[in-house]
Amino acid sequence: MRIQFVRDNYADTVEFQVEKMPTEEEVTKIYDEIHDTIEKYEEDNGDMEGFDFWACCYNAAVHHIKLTTNPVVKTFYIF
């Protein structure tokens, strides 16, 4: 299962694999953490130039939900 973070009408899209669907509480916490990180970055830097959207989303997600890697479980060879 995947979660996606989209910014500026698909200008930036980040995806992560998750173990289970996040609860509403987890979603709210992730939104809040991302919002706080963006707000702090803008206050410290005056603009969003150089902002690492991927790291922001990753850090918020990993603090509140379990990220995982979905391995290939079977390879089908077709001849």
Tab-separated table of C-alpha atoms in Angstrom:
chain	number	residue	atom	x	y	z
A	1	MET	CA	0.000	0.000	0.000
A	2	ARG	CA	1.285	3.490	-0.813
A	3	ILE	CA	0.792	6.948	0.573
A	4	GLN	CA	1.472	10.034	-1.529
A	5	PHE	CA	2.399	13.592	-0.681
A	6	VAL	CA	1.636	16.112	-3.431
A	7	ARG	CA	2.664	19.766	-3.453
A	8	ASP	CA	1.926	22.622	-5.856
A	9	ASN	CA	-0.452	20.829	-8.209
A	10	TYR	CA	1.809	17.806	-8.730
A	11	ALA	CA	5.034	19.825	-9.064
A	12	ASP	CA	6.419	17.662	-6.248
A	13	THR	CA	5.140	14.157	-5.571
A	14	VAL	CA	6.578	11.807	-2.963
A	15	GLU	CA	5.446	8.217	-2.355
A	16	PHE	CA	6.173	5.784	0.442
A	17	GLN	CA	5.142	2.186	1.039
A	18	VAL	CA	3.238	1.656	4.268
A	19	GLU	CA	2.308	-1.399	6.252
A	20	LYS	CA	-1.311	-0.316	6.803
A	21	MET	CA	-3.647	2.552	6.060
A	22	PRO	CA	-2.971	5.491	8.418
A	23	THR	CA	-5.675	6.355	10.929
A	24	GLU	CA	-7.291	9.808	10.913
A	25	GLU	CA	-5.255	10.661	14.023
A	26	GLU	CA	-1.997	9.669	12.294
A	27	VAL	CA	-2.955	11.642	9.183
A	28	THR	CA	-3.629	14.738	11.287
A	29	LYS	CA	-0.283	14.395	13.072
A	30	ILE	CA	1.555	14.019	9.746
A	31	TYR	CA	-0.200	17.080	8.277
A	32	ASP	CA	0.611	19.098	11.397
A	33	GLU	CA	4.278	18.110	11.402
A	34	ILE	CA	4.676	18.933	7.702
A	35	HIS	CA	2.915	22.267	8.165
A	36	ASP	CA	5.142	23.154	11.143
A	37	THR	CA	8.307	22.153	9.255
A	38	ILE	CA	7.371	24.218	6.197
A	39	GLU	CA	6.408	27.211	8.331
A	40	LYS	CA	9.672	27.075	10.299
A	41	TYR	CA	11.756	26.719	7.121
A	42	GLU	CA	10.038	29.721	5.551
A	43	GLU	CA	10.518	31.816	8.706
A	44	ASP	CA	14.219	30.884	8.897
A	45	ASN	CA	14.954	31.316	5.176
A	46	GLY	CA	12.441	33.868	3.905
A	47	ASP	CA	11.294	31.619	1.067
A	48	MET	CA	11.112	27.961	0.060
A	49	GLU	CA	14.244	27.953	-2.132
A	50	GLY	CA	16.225	24.811	-1.330
A	51	PHE	CA	13.474	23.207	0.765
A	52	ASP	CA	13.757	19.397	0.813
A	53	PHE	CA	10.149	18.275	0.322
A	54	TRP	CA	11.069	14.575	0.246
A	55	ALA	CA	12.898	14.753	3.607
A	56	CYS	CA	10.067	16.773	5.162
A	57	CYS	CA	7.489	14.168	4.136
A	58	TYR	CA	9.693	11.225	5.084
A	59	ASN	CA	10.473	12.601	8.536
A	60	ALA	CA	6.820	13.361	9.270
A	61	ALA	CA	5.637	9.978	8.027
A	62	VAL	CA	8.269	7.898	9.812
A	63	HIS	CA	7.504	9.660	13.125
A	64	HIS	CA	3.869	8.580	13.033
A	65	ILE	CA	3.448	5.444	10.902
A	66	LYS	CA	5.447	2.394	9.927
A	67	LEU	CA	7.019	2.655	6.495
A	68	THR	CA	7.965	-0.547	4.765
A	69	THR	CA	9.325	-1.947	1.560
A	70	ASN	CA	7.045	-4.221	-0.374
A	71	PRO	CA	9.366	-6.852	-1.777
A	72	VAL	CA	8.785	-8.799	-4.970
A	73	VAL	CA	7.126	-11.962	-3.730
A	74	LYS	CA	7.170	-13.848	-7.007
A	75	THR	CA	8.801	-13.309	-10.380
A	76	PHE	CA	6.941	-14.721	-13.343
A	77	TYR	CA	9.135	-15.619	-16.296
A	78	ILE	CA	7.144	-15.649	-19.527
A	79	PHE	CA	8.762	-17.164	-22.640
